[in-house]
Structure formats: structure tokens, C-alpha cells
Amino acid sequence: MSVARLDARFALCRAENRAAFVAYLMAGDPDAERSLALLCGLSVAGADVIELGFPFSDPMAEGPPIQRASLRALEAGTTLTSTLELVRRFRAGETGTPLILMGYLNPVLSYGYDRFAADAAEAGVDGLLVVDCPPEEADDLADALDPQGLALVRLAAPTTDAARLPAVVRRASGFVYYVSVAGVTGVKSAAAETVAPAVERIRAAAGGLPVAVGFGIRTPQQAAAVAQAADAVVVGSALVDTLADQGVEAALAQTSALAQAVRNARR
Amino acid sequence: MNAPAANTWSAYPDARGRFGDYGGRYVAETLMPLVLELDGAYQAAKADPAFQAELDDFLTHYVGRPSPLYFAERLTAHHAGNGAKGGGCARIWFKRDELNHTGAHKINNCMGQILLARRMGRTRIIAETGAGQHGVATATVCARFGLPCVIYMGATDVERQKPNVFRMRLLGAEIVPVTSGRGTLKDAMNEAMRDWVTNVEDTYYLIGTAAGPHPYPAMVRDFQAVIGREARAQMLEGAGKLPDACLASIGGGSNAIGLFHPFLEDDVRLIGIEAAGHGLTSGQHAASMTGGRPGVLHGNKTYLLQDEDGQILDAHSISAGLDYPGIGPEHAWLKDSGRAEYRTATDLEALAAFQECARLEGIIPALEPAHALARVGEIAREVGRGGDVVLNMCGRGDKDIYTVADALAGHADHPAETKL
């Protein structure tokens, strides 16, 4: 499974001439049971790929919504170990939807790269995205993930110029995540017209790998606009806020609306 | 092990910003090109005699360098009298960086970085601060060069360091109280990094300690190494020999690495003192090397206070300037390789040393060097008669008088025997 599960899902979306919808949630937010309920409802609600955050005490690249989610998850006792347990319970009922973990390096380093790779693969994780691990520092981690067939998802940013881009996408697998604005999550959003050329540039540099676009996308309208050009559209902070304010059912309803908008964007 | 061949200690970090296994550049991709650009700009400035000349001129006429090297005669006599081994005690010298403009060593680094920021065409300066000393130094150089300045400071620290908050505002800086986390230095640093990643076009992040992504640890060290270069020359001139030991307190570690670095290739003991807060077994301390383990935070791999899951723990020290759960990566490497030694001092020991120094030498130290003062007697006796120990008096205590007054008044955290 793993990278293969990601590849299959993106191939399916490409065949349907549509972008994939990627839903982000924080493991253990607000607690393990509600987090599991949301996780298990996402694919039915239309999420093509799931990004499951694991909390960190110092989420330097996050805006207030995911900072708060991180804090709620930590207060509920969430760890990287309990995040993997959540994935195991999710996988008991759902095997088709790819799931990647997203977070910061220190919990993974503390867990141990090789042990993490083995346990994550066994739990049913398909890839890992680490915010504070640029390609210059990523080889050890990639060496641990590769034998388990796990993708190490690479990030490109508006500040990544043409000279640097090849280094960023070296050893990329699964997809490339384009951070569409310089900033933290959930605050600013990119102008739709700047996204298309960036996606084009990154996709070409990454040998045709799908490019997911995230940061600041909150509404179905914004998601549909980005879905014109991107291979995948990521929504995180907006769902995290809805979960916090209105609960699991509301977050799933919002997921449906966003997924529908992405699905119909190119029709 | 990590240890390099003899006489190459000062050649580090390597091109990847590594001190052995420590250091590196662990930042979000958005910041990575900026960090690389900064490295290039710093290397160019370092090689440019005009940059060095401009910096030296400001250090002389604005900062007030060189700072004196002072023989602390009465403190030496006091510790010699306390000696277990027949009164043998090394001479104790203070490197008096508390006499710098703004009252601490922090301005050495701020002056270097502000000149670099100008050279790079940056028009807005941001910084984090704990005790407020780095914030004051940053606000000072921003006022001097007419640049807007935003200081991130934990809300807890804003409350306990009011005089410095007022100083920064007088100097025209905007203070942003940070309420995330526990509202101390690490949270302020997170928020500064969030600002930087959002304002990549015009903003220069002026980090205050020898930590963060490469090139910061090397650059801040280089700007602080003026302390050790002067101390080395002053010892040779005043005593005709090098010191036997150099001693400094450790928060992020910039004053210590500034003193140590020019002595790395010499036969001189280098000793850093971490803050043990309420005691190492209390769980409330800031001794990341003595009580932590390696991890990644704020752009570098180093020793960190963290739990089993890799979550960063809150540090505690009576000294806001030492209240940080990490340490500059060069210290982590010097510890593992054995080139430097690291010990600790508790809040109470620092408070006692603070009063002792004030009464014996007429110098009110900051709570940060008070931690080094708490160990200087023991080290001077280890070195023995005829030897010399240099202690970095990295800051003056004016900012701490209210904290100390509270503590001595029998504040809940401190037992009554510390009352005056």
C-alpha cells in the first residue's frame, strides 16, 4: 500500500479530470473518540486524501486555528504513539483512502526514524509531511521511510525559486505540497491566478507528480478556484475551526460542501 | 565521537551549519531560501574589511568597547578564605560586559546584525526577547538606524520585566505580548518565526542568542567573540599568561560561546553554568544539557528539555534570560566532545551569589551571571593558588532588582533563610 495507495488515488482523480480534495484534521482534537469519528466519516463525505496532523508543543508554521487544535490534542493526551493507534482503528474500517501524517520533526526524531517508519507502515499510514525538515536535512528520514514504502511529501513555497526547486523535489514521492502563500496556516490565501503557473512549474520539476495546494483556503468558492489548476486542494484550518465550534457533524457537512466544489470545479 | 582533530575546534560549523551532529537548518521551506540568502550575505560581510571597520567603529564609540577586565580582589580573598585545601584559590577576574551600552553583552550581536540587515536592504526588524535585554539592545540599534522594530515577548515576561518593556517603548519599539504556550521566551521565538515567514520581503529576524538555523549560531558567536578576544589579550597583558579557566552562565549560550570561542585551541578550561531553577530533580529548571536530550527546535538540532513524546517542556529559572528549554548547538557539541564542561546553579544559589557580589565588589550583577558567580568559588579552588579564572559579567542587575526583592521577601517559591 502506502505510496501505491496515494498513486492510485491520484490516478483515479486524474482519470475523472478533477482535482483531489484533501481534508486535514488534528489527531486527538478535541479527544480521541471525536477525532476518530471525524476521521472515519471523511471519505464518505468526499475527502480523497486525509492529512492527519500530530500535535507539537511549538507549531511554528501554524496560525491560531491549528495552534489551538494542537493544544487541545496535547491536553487530551495525544502523542505520536496514540496518533498511530488512531490510524490503526481508522484502517480497520477503511482501506481505500490514503492517509498521510503531518507535523513537526521532533516527535518523529524522538520516536526514532526506523521504528517510526515500521510502526507507521504497519498502522496503515501512507506518507509523512514534516514542516520543519527541508530537503537539506531530510535524507536520513527518507532513508528510513523508503524501505517501508512510505512517501516523504516535499513542500515547495512561493520563495522557492527555479534554482532551488530541483533540490526540493529530489526524492519526492506521492505528491508535492505547494504552500501557496508566504505565511502561517489559516490566515492569508493566494490569488487564484498566481497558483496555476506555480503548480505548472512544480509539476514539471517533479517529473509529473501531483501538486497539492494549501494554506488559507477556507470556502467552497476558493477551493473550486484552486481546483482549476491544482491536482489537489487542501483545507485544514477552516475544518479545524468548525470542529471546535460546532462539532463532528458540522465538520463533515463542510467537508461535503468543499469536496463537491472541488469535484465540480472543472465541469 | 564528535571531537575534531586538535586545533580545529574553531573551524566549525561545516558548510551545512553542523557542529558534529548538532546545528543544521530545520526550518519551513518558505524560510529556507531566506536563511540561505542570509548565510551568503553574512559570509560576504565577514570577508569585507569595510564591514568590520564599520562594526569596530560602532563597538568603540557607541557600545563602549573594549570592556575592562577587572581583578575581583575581595571576592577572590573571600573564596580563598573558604578554601578546603589550605586556602588555595585562583585569582578571579570579571570580563565587564555589563558596562556596555544597554547593560549587557547582547548589544555586541545586535550591532553586528543591524549593520548586516542594512547591507541586505531590509527595512523592518523583528526580534524575540525573554528578560528584555536582547529586546532593549535590538530596540536601541533600531532607534540608532531609524528602522521600525517589533519585539515579541512572552506575556509572562512582559509582566515580570516591566522596566525593560518601558525601555523598549521609549526607544520606539512595538512590543507584542505573546500569549501562546506559557508566554515565555520559546513562545516569543515561535511568534517571531511566524512573523518572519509572513513578511519575507522586507523583514530581518534579529535572533538574540547563538541558536536557530545556520548561520545564526555561527554569526551570533562571531559577533560575541569580541568578548573572548579582548579577554585573551587583556589577560596576556595584565597577568602575562592565559587564564586557566573561563566561566560563563548559559541560557541560549551566546555570552558563554563569545567568551569561550577565542580560547578553544588553548589549554584553558571552559565551563558553562546552566540554570537549575528549583533543582534538577524538581522538574522546574532550564538545564537543557544536564537534564535534557538531543532534539530539533527553532531551526537547529541541540539538547532540549522534552518529554518522552518529543514535546518541548517549559523551562524554569528565576532569571528570565536563562529561561529557555534549549541551548546553542555549538555548546551541545562542546559538551559531547568534552572540550567544555557544564555545571548548574539553582535559583537560591544564584540569589546568594548575587548578594555576595554586590556586597564584596560593589557590582550588582544580573541574575544570569549570578549563576556563574555561584560556581566561581568552587572552580577557583579547583584551579588553585597562582591560577586565573575569567568570569563573564555579561549583564548588570538593575533590571532584576524587583525580582530579587520579591524573592528575598520570602516569596512562596523561596524559603525564608534567603531574606536579607
XYZ file of C-alpha atoms in Angstrom:
687
model
C 0.000 0.000 0.000
C 1.389 3.325 1.088
C 2.862 5.340 -1.801
C 0.907 2.983 -4.037
C -2.335 3.979 -2.320
C -1.547 7.646 -2.970
C -0.588 6.972 -6.581
C -3.803 5.009 -7.184
C -5.993 7.732 -5.716
C -4.363 10.497 -7.776
C -4.599 8.346 -10.911
C -8.312 7.914 -10.274
C -8.872 11.658 -9.877
C -6.839 12.363 -12.997
C -8.948 9.856 -14.935
C -12.042 11.734 -13.788
C -10.403 15.010 -14.838
C -10.769 16.542 -11.408
C -8.646 17.671 -8.523
C -8.484 15.633 -5.336
C -9.854 17.045 -2.116
C -7.506 16.731 0.856
C -9.025 17.181 4.318
C -6.808 17.996 7.289
C -7.625 17.210 10.893
C -5.579 17.091 14.062
C -5.272 13.714 15.769
C -6.881 13.730 19.200
C -8.675 17.064 18.682
C -10.694 17.544 20.815
C -10.257 13.965 22.032
C -9.524 10.526 20.579
C -13.142 9.420 20.141
C -14.439 12.519 18.354
C -11.288 12.663 16.290
C -11.844 9.032 15.224
C -15.490 9.748 14.389
C -14.435 12.607 12.106
C -11.618 10.572 10.569
C -13.960 7.701 9.744
C -16.581 9.987 8.195
C -14.247 11.964 5.921
C -14.070 9.655 2.915
C -17.835 9.179 2.778
C -18.140 12.972 2.935
C -15.917 13.200 -0.141
C -12.307 13.516 1.025
C -9.975 11.831 -1.457
C -6.906 12.027 0.760
C -6.621 12.570 4.517
C -3.922 14.613 6.195
C -3.777 13.731 9.861
C -1.844 16.195 11.992
C 0.024 15.029 15.062
C 0.428 17.677 17.727
C 3.608 19.525 18.677
C 4.159 21.904 21.558
C 5.757 24.535 19.285
C 3.909 24.631 15.949
C 5.952 27.444 14.405
C 4.305 27.457 10.966
C 0.709 27.347 12.161
C -1.786 30.147 12.548
C -4.137 30.361 15.547
C -6.674 27.649 14.467
C -4.149 24.801 14.234
C -2.165 26.151 17.200
C -5.331 25.819 19.260
C -6.061 22.360 17.808
C -2.535 21.276 18.751
C -3.041 22.475 22.290
C -6.433 20.729 22.611
C -4.908 17.494 21.310
C -1.971 17.683 23.723
C -4.308 18.432 26.614
C -6.295 15.329 25.646
C -3.064 13.328 25.991
C -2.370 12.817 22.278
C 1.115 11.576 21.340
C 2.671 10.240 18.156
C 2.034 6.737 19.543
C -1.657 7.428 20.134
C -1.873 9.037 16.683
C -0.690 5.767 15.129
C -3.283 3.914 17.225
C -5.940 6.235 15.802
C -4.803 5.320 12.285
C -4.987 1.599 13.146
C -8.582 1.976 14.310
C -9.450 4.002 11.183
C -7.859 1.386 8.908
C -9.985 -1.374 10.491
C -12.915 0.035 8.513
C -11.337 1.899 5.601
C -8.540 0.800 3.309
C -9.017 2.778 0.116
C -8.369 6.357 1.210
C -4.728 7.386 1.505
C -3.682 8.960 4.781
C -0.562 10.969 5.443
C 0.691 12.260 8.768
C 1.647 15.908 9.054
C 3.588 17.614 11.814
C 6.966 18.658 13.150
C 10.211 16.753 13.262
C 10.967 16.437 16.960
C 8.269 13.899 17.881
C 9.394 11.709 14.941
C 13.062 12.111 15.873
C 12.237 11.278 19.472
C 10.273 8.171 18.371
C 13.229 7.077 16.210
C 13.110 7.219 12.404
C 13.334 3.462 11.739
C 10.906 2.456 14.461
C 8.504 5.186 13.332
C 8.655 4.045 9.701
C 7.928 0.437 10.638
C 5.107 1.300 13.057
C 3.535 3.863 10.714
C 3.530 1.434 7.793
C 2.022 -1.280 9.998
C -0.687 1.129 11.200
C -1.679 1.966 7.639
C -0.051 5.346 7.125
C 0.883 6.152 3.507
C 3.214 9.095 3.874
C 4.678 11.767 6.100
C 4.920 15.519 5.742
C 7.294 17.321 8.118
C 7.014 21.082 8.196
C 10.450 21.821 9.666
C 12.514 19.316 7.732
C 13.741 20.901 4.478
C 15.366 18.668 1.836
C 18.843 19.528 3.134
C 18.026 17.729 6.394
C 15.685 15.044 5.037
C 17.940 12.253 3.737
C 18.084 10.244 6.978
C 14.328 10.351 7.304
C 13.772 9.441 3.644
C 16.208 6.538 4.053
C 14.049 5.211 6.896
C 10.712 5.719 5.097
C 11.714 4.335 1.669
C 12.069 0.655 2.642
C 8.594 0.777 4.200
C 7.121 2.266 1.038
C 6.119 5.481 2.792
C 6.147 8.772 0.910
C 8.072 11.722 2.316
C 5.957 14.542 0.940
C 8.035 17.568 -0.092
C 6.994 21.179 0.324
C 7.517 23.998 -2.154
C 6.813 27.643 -1.297
C 6.460 30.960 -3.141
C 10.027 31.701 -2.029
C 11.348 28.518 -3.683
C 12.956 29.810 -6.862
C 13.752 27.928 -10.051
C 17.352 27.284 -8.994
C 16.268 25.667 -5.729
C 13.223 23.743 -6.969
C 15.134 20.655 -8.232
C 16.701 20.184 -4.779
C 13.277 20.482 -3.155
C 11.645 17.801 -5.289
C 14.624 15.419 -5.317
C 13.396 12.059 -3.924
C 9.820 13.373 -3.828
C 7.095 10.765 -3.914
C 3.302 10.680 -3.514
C 2.739 14.345 -4.254
C 4.312 17.762 -3.709
C 2.625 20.173 -1.314
C 2.666 23.768 -2.546
C 2.444 26.262 0.293
C 0.673 28.872 -1.817
C 1.379 31.942 0.328
C 4.268 33.066 2.496
C 2.798 32.879 5.960
C 1.294 30.601 8.558
C -1.652 28.271 8.048
C -5.191 29.561 8.012
C -4.584 33.272 7.574
C -3.810 34.663 4.113
C -4.868 32.997 0.874
C -3.208 33.170 -2.517
C -4.703 34.920 -5.516
C -6.008 32.112 -7.764
C -4.119 33.447 -10.789
C -0.744 33.025 -9.052
C -1.437 29.368 -8.287
C -1.673 27.955 -11.821
C 1.828 28.927 -13.025
C 3.368 27.758 -9.766
C 1.639 24.379 -9.987
C 2.786 24.034 -13.585
C 6.391 24.829 -12.682
C 6.488 22.412 -9.724
C 4.754 19.576 -11.574
C 7.300 19.844 -14.396
C 10.242 19.889 -11.998
C 8.852 16.906 -10.079
C 8.514 14.724 -13.167
C 4.735 14.951 -13.289
C 3.991 14.193 -9.627
C 0.663 15.638 -8.485
C 0.811 19.057 -6.829
C -1.456 19.765 -3.861
C -2.145 23.383 -2.944
C -2.868 24.556 0.568
C -2.752 27.489 3.035
C -5.617 29.906 3.538
C -8.273 28.013 1.517
C -11.476 28.194 3.559
C -14.581 28.355 1.333
C -16.008 26.130 -1.453
C -15.541 29.074 -3.848
C -11.840 29.383 -3.023
C -11.424 25.607 -3.225
C -13.095 25.466 -6.640
C -10.883 28.268 -7.963
C -7.700 26.496 -6.868
C -9.025 23.154 -8.194
C -8.922 24.551 -11.743
C -5.168 24.225 -11.795
C -4.072 22.154 -8.813
C -4.034 18.345 -8.648
C -5.302 18.551 -5.103
C -6.784 21.178 -2.803
C -6.022 21.084 0.931
C -8.326 22.578 3.556
C -7.247 22.493 7.184
C -7.833 25.485 9.454
C -11.430 26.018 8.317
C -12.368 22.412 9.163
C -10.471 22.552 12.443
C -12.387 25.705 13.428
C -15.731 24.132 12.523
C -14.933 21.023 14.534
C -14.057 23.176 17.533
C -17.095 25.445 17.286
C -19.829 23.112 16.013
C -18.657 19.518 16.314
C -18.081 16.468 14.126
C -21.309 16.547 12.072
C -20.778 20.172 11.060
C -17.178 19.468 10.078
C -18.348 16.548 7.916
C -21.035 18.722 6.287
C -18.377 21.308 5.498
C -16.147 18.564 4.080
C -19.004 17.540 1.732
C -19.512 21.086 0.525
C -15.792 21.603 -0.096
C -15.364 18.201 -1.789
C -18.372 18.864 -4.007
C -16.951 22.228 -5.057
C -13.590 20.649 -5.911
C -15.254 17.773 -7.783
C -17.338 20.119 -9.952
C -14.729 22.799 -10.479
C -13.719 21.787 -13.999
C -17.189 20.878 -15.260
C 32.698 10.662 18.735
C 32.221 14.195 17.574
C 35.640 15.503 18.547
C 37.705 17.017 15.740
C 41.478 16.864 15.421
C 43.374 19.185 17.737
C 43.475 22.871 16.791
C 40.446 22.715 14.522
C 37.711 23.448 17.061
C 37.268 26.981 15.821
C 36.880 25.862 12.198
C 33.315 24.710 12.874
C 30.491 24.702 11.813
C 30.856 22.909 8.478
C 29.197 24.140 5.275
C 25.853 22.630 6.337
C 25.990 24.532 9.592
C 26.861 21.439 11.608
C 28.815 21.204 14.816
C 29.251 17.438 14.782
C 25.686 16.149 14.787
C 24.234 19.440 16.076
C 23.028 22.609 14.383
C 21.763 22.453 10.809
C 18.789 24.236 9.282
C 15.436 22.839 10.336
C 13.020 25.451 9.044
C 9.927 25.514 6.859
C 10.612 25.627 3.129
C 9.264 29.197 2.928
C 12.133 30.346 5.164
C 14.833 28.156 3.685
C 15.721 30.485 0.765
C 15.911 33.403 3.229
C 18.201 31.501 5.549
C 20.469 30.629 2.609
C 20.462 34.247 1.445
C 21.383 35.390 4.947
C 24.255 32.924 5.016
C 25.604 34.280 1.735
C 25.231 37.889 2.870
C 26.931 37.161 6.187
C 29.863 35.355 4.571
C 30.349 38.315 2.217
C 30.167 40.845 5.060
C 32.577 38.810 7.176
C 35.126 38.916 4.380
C 34.645 42.639 3.760
C 37.130 44.848 5.681
C 34.762 47.811 5.315
C 32.048 45.930 7.221
C 34.465 45.013 10.003
C 35.747 48.585 10.181
C 32.229 49.983 10.457
C 31.347 47.446 13.165
C 34.534 48.156 15.119
C 33.846 51.876 14.984
C 30.356 51.448 16.443
C 31.635 48.989 19.061
C 34.194 51.529 20.206
C 32.171 54.733 20.168
C 28.592 53.567 20.655
C 28.809 50.337 22.665
C 31.845 51.402 24.681
C 34.287 48.589 23.931
C 36.681 47.260 24.945
C 35.083 46.372 28.261
C 37.564 46.189 31.157
C 38.989 43.019 32.626
C 38.789 43.559 36.370
C 40.544 41.649 39.160
C 37.855 40.879 41.757
C 40.204 41.044 44.701
C 37.737 40.858 47.572
C 35.719 38.038 46.011
C 38.995 36.168 45.474
C 40.007 36.711 49.107
C 36.544 35.610 50.246
C 36.774 32.332 48.338
C 40.391 31.768 49.352
C 39.217 32.023 52.952
C 36.531 29.456 52.221
C 39.067 27.074 50.736
C 39.123 23.494 51.937
C 42.662 22.917 50.675
C 44.612 25.347 52.833
C 43.125 28.483 51.334
C 44.408 27.913 47.806
C 42.338 29.858 45.328
C 42.872 31.195 41.820
C 42.506 34.895 41.097
C 39.002 35.751 39.877
C 38.644 38.244 37.047
C 35.446 39.766 35.692
C 35.087 40.481 31.980
C 32.898 43.512 32.414
C 30.393 43.349 29.601
C 27.775 44.707 31.994
C 29.361 48.106 31.338
C 28.332 48.063 27.688
C 25.677 50.477 26.460
C 22.302 48.931 27.447
C 23.929 46.972 30.258
C 24.653 43.557 28.810
C 26.578 41.648 26.169
C 23.522 41.494 23.898
C 24.373 44.703 22.043
C 27.585 43.217 20.578
C 25.441 40.898 18.475
C 22.706 43.438 17.744
C 25.222 45.924 16.378
C 26.675 43.304 14.038
C 23.313 42.092 12.811
C 21.763 45.530 12.297
C 24.682 46.503 10.068
C 24.151 43.278 8.139
C 20.397 43.922 7.844
C 21.132 47.378 6.420
C 23.626 45.900 3.999
C 20.936 43.435 2.869
C 18.444 46.266 2.315
C 15.988 45.036 4.955
C 13.652 47.746 6.237
C 11.894 46.118 9.203
C 13.462 44.372 12.211
C 11.851 41.755 14.420
C 13.254 40.017 17.490
C 12.285 37.819 20.411
C 13.189 38.586 23.978
C 12.990 36.857 27.333
C 14.382 39.088 30.080
C 14.145 42.020 27.710
C 17.903 42.587 27.437
C 18.027 41.464 23.816
C 14.816 43.387 23.148
C 16.311 46.555 24.611
C 19.535 46.095 22.638
C 17.570 45.495 19.428
C 15.279 48.475 20.038
C 18.390 50.563 20.707
C 20.140 49.784 17.436
C 16.849 50.146 15.528
C 16.435 53.630 17.021
C 20.027 54.444 16.104
C 19.498 53.459 12.470
C 15.881 54.589 12.139
C 14.369 51.176 11.434
C 10.938 50.029 12.657
C 11.235 47.368 15.331
C 8.770 44.736 16.553
C 9.674 42.790 19.689
C 7.916 39.536 20.556
C 7.881 38.908 24.280
C 6.011 36.258 26.254
C 3.091 37.754 28.178
C 4.510 36.285 31.407
C 7.825 38.004 30.755
C 6.122 41.308 29.868
C 4.647 41.171 33.360
C 7.859 40.258 35.222
C 10.220 42.537 33.255
C 8.277 45.808 33.278
C 11.293 48.160 33.380
C 12.661 46.671 30.168
C 9.242 46.800 28.485
C 9.099 50.510 29.250
C 12.668 50.976 27.996
C 11.834 49.316 24.687
C 8.760 51.508 24.251
C 10.809 54.624 24.992
C 13.173 53.527 22.244
C 10.263 53.385 19.826
C 9.784 49.632 19.566
C 6.426 47.927 19.292
C 6.053 45.190 21.930
C 3.833 42.232 21.045
C 2.924 40.186 24.152
C 2.760 36.507 23.217
C 0.038 34.507 24.948
C 0.540 31.146 23.215
C 2.188 28.400 25.246
C 3.317 29.543 28.692
C 4.138 33.029 27.451
C 7.912 32.893 27.829
C 10.970 33.032 25.573
C 10.323 29.924 23.468
C 6.796 31.097 22.692
C 8.135 34.526 21.746
C 10.578 32.823 19.379
C 7.740 30.808 17.775
C 5.794 34.000 17.194
C 8.807 35.815 15.737
C 9.282 32.943 13.287
C 5.598 33.211 12.318
C 6.109 36.911 11.627
C 9.224 36.217 9.564
C 7.534 33.548 7.425
C 4.685 36.014 6.784
C 6.855 39.044 5.961
C 9.577 37.517 3.830
C 10.053 40.530 1.558
C 11.261 43.229 3.921
C 11.887 41.735 7.348
C 15.130 40.838 9.108
C 14.880 38.472 12.100
C 17.493 39.553 14.617
C 17.955 36.441 16.789
C 19.441 37.181 20.191
C 21.299 34.011 21.047
C 23.696 31.588 19.387
C 20.882 29.272 18.298
C 18.399 28.959 15.429
C 19.041 27.803 11.855
C 22.530 28.170 10.401
C 24.089 30.767 10.031
C 22.663 32.267 13.245
C 24.640 30.140 15.757
C 27.937 30.870 13.983
C 27.099 34.510 13.244
C 25.952 35.389 16.763
C 29.031 33.620 18.140
C 31.297 35.588 15.818
C 29.755 38.892 16.923
C 30.043 37.889 20.605
C 33.580 36.539 20.233
C 34.828 40.098 20.729
C 34.392 39.302 24.447
C 36.852 36.415 24.351
C 39.324 38.145 22.016
C 39.529 41.119 24.346
C 39.714 38.956 27.475
C 42.539 36.893 25.962
C 44.596 39.973 25.091
C 43.817 41.631 28.429
C 44.922 38.561 30.410
C 48.151 38.329 28.443
C 48.756 41.996 29.101
C 47.640 42.078 32.742
C 48.854 38.690 34.004
C 51.369 37.748 31.338
C 49.583 34.449 30.744
C 46.340 32.940 29.603
C 43.678 32.193 32.207
C 43.362 28.631 33.482
C 39.599 28.644 33.202
C 36.808 30.693 31.638
C 33.387 30.666 33.212
C 30.004 31.888 31.980
C 26.289 31.380 32.536
C 24.276 29.572 29.891
C 20.779 30.323 28.645
C 20.883 30.057 24.886
C 24.623 30.339 25.353
C 25.697 33.464 23.465
C 27.723 35.155 26.202
C 29.443 31.864 27.010
C 30.330 30.990 23.423
C 31.519 34.572 22.898
C 33.956 34.186 25.781
C 34.931 30.571 25.007
C 35.464 30.683 21.269
C 38.817 32.517 21.115
C 40.148 30.054 23.741
C 39.042 26.832 22.006
C 42.530 25.924 20.773
C 44.223 26.889 24.074
C 44.878 24.820 27.170
C 42.138 26.663 29.051
C 39.205 25.037 30.824
C 35.851 26.282 29.549
C 32.945 25.969 31.972
C 29.315 26.881 31.369
C 26.759 27.140 34.166
C 23.161 26.214 33.407
C 20.175 27.337 35.452
C 18.951 24.562 37.748
C 15.885 26.569 38.849
C 14.247 24.851 41.809
C 16.698 21.947 41.407
C 17.355 19.354 38.711
C 15.094 16.782 40.374
C 12.215 19.280 40.712
C 11.486 19.202 37.000
C 11.491 23.014 37.158
C 14.787 24.084 35.694
C 16.395 25.321 32.470
C 19.402 22.976 32.314
C 18.894 21.572 28.825
C 22.291 19.858 28.619
C 22.414 18.499 32.141
C 18.742 17.497 32.213
C 17.653 17.181 28.579
C 18.420 15.174 25.439
C 19.047 15.973 21.758
C 16.165 17.053 19.554
C 15.106 19.674 16.996
C 13.544 23.038 17.819
C 13.702 26.546 16.379
C 15.769 25.556 13.388
C 18.563 23.550 14.999
C 19.370 20.174 16.462
C 20.590 20.515 20.034
C 19.925 19.500 23.632
C 16.332 20.224 24.643
C 14.083 19.807 27.630
C 11.416 17.469 26.280
C 9.084 14.672 27.317
C 9.076 11.087 26.017
C 6.910 12.087 23.043
C 9.295 14.843 21.958
C 7.053 17.660 23.222
C 9.118 20.598 24.441
C 8.856 21.259 28.166
C 8.651 24.652 29.794
C 11.869 25.787 31.375
C 12.077 27.490 34.737
C 14.654 29.886 36.104
C 14.482 32.929 38.375
C 16.487 34.543 35.580
C 14.202 35.265 32.637
C 17.277 35.365 30.396
C 18.116 31.723 31.138
C 14.501 30.537 30.956
C 14.789 28.636 27.663
C 14.447 24.859 27.091
C 17.256 24.676 24.507
C 20.888 25.647 24.044
C 23.019 26.804 21.144
C 24.247 23.828 19.081
C 27.940 24.607 19.491
C 27.619 24.077 23.246
C 25.892 20.732 22.641
C 28.890 19.689 20.573
C 31.472 21.058 23.023
C 29.730 19.106 25.792
C 29.618 15.785 23.917
C 33.208 16.097 22.783
C 34.381 17.064 26.258
C 36.035 20.343 25.213
C 33.817 22.321 27.591
C 32.304 21.382 30.956
C 28.817 22.234 32.075
C 27.541 22.545 35.621
C 24.441 24.039 37.181
C 23.356 26.540 39.828
C 19.905 26.803 41.401
C 17.779 29.919 41.866
C 18.766 30.073 45.525
C 22.469 29.696 44.812
C 22.256 32.462 42.211
C 20.426 34.722 44.686
C 23.107 34.184 47.305
C 25.889 34.884 44.786
C 24.034 37.979 43.562
C 24.121 39.466 47.090
C 27.690 38.352 47.731
C 28.967 40.073 44.604
C 27.056 43.262 45.374
C 28.498 43.484 48.897
C 32.051 42.354 48.200
C 32.705 44.046 44.887
C 30.151 46.861 44.672
C 28.852 45.370 41.452
C 25.199 44.373 41.214
C 25.235 41.564 38.678
C 22.317 40.442 36.539
C 20.712 37.184 37.680
C 22.224 35.487 34.622
C 25.937 35.916 35.572
C 24.895 35.358 39.208
C 24.592 31.695 38.199
C 28.246 31.697 37.124
C 29.159 33.590 40.303
C 27.519 30.786 42.284
C 30.125 28.336 40.970
C 33.169 30.616 40.683
C 34.469 29.867 44.202
C 34.432 26.138 43.659
C 36.189 26.495 40.307
C 38.758 28.979 41.624
C 39.632 26.473 44.364
C 39.869 23.633 41.831
C 42.289 25.709 39.775
C 44.208 26.677 42.914
C 46.621 29.356 44.030
C 48.545 31.116 41.284
C 45.870 30.356 38.715
C 43.430 32.706 36.992
C 39.710 32.358 36.303
C 37.817 34.728 33.996
C 34.081 35.093 34.628
C 31.902 36.795 32.053
C 29.963 39.505 33.876
C 27.549 39.565 30.971
C 24.904 41.888 32.402
C 24.112 44.273 35.215
C 21.382 43.691 37.738
C 19.286 46.871 37.587
C 16.593 45.028 35.639
C 16.423 42.310 38.309
C 16.079 44.326 41.499
C 12.301 43.797 41.751
C 12.587 40.069 41.092
C 15.303 39.778 43.708
C 13.354 41.914 46.184
C 10.339 39.626 45.774
C 12.445 36.510 46.198
C 14.213 37.817 49.279
C 10.937 38.948 50.828
C 10.116 35.267 51.196
C 8.080 34.846 48.051
C 6.273 31.495 48.088
C 8.928 29.907 45.890
C 11.799 30.655 48.226
C 12.474 29.673 51.807
C 12.800 32.328 54.482
C 16.542 31.946 55.106
C 17.294 33.931 51.955
C 15.739 37.046 53.494
C 18.106 39.964 53.943
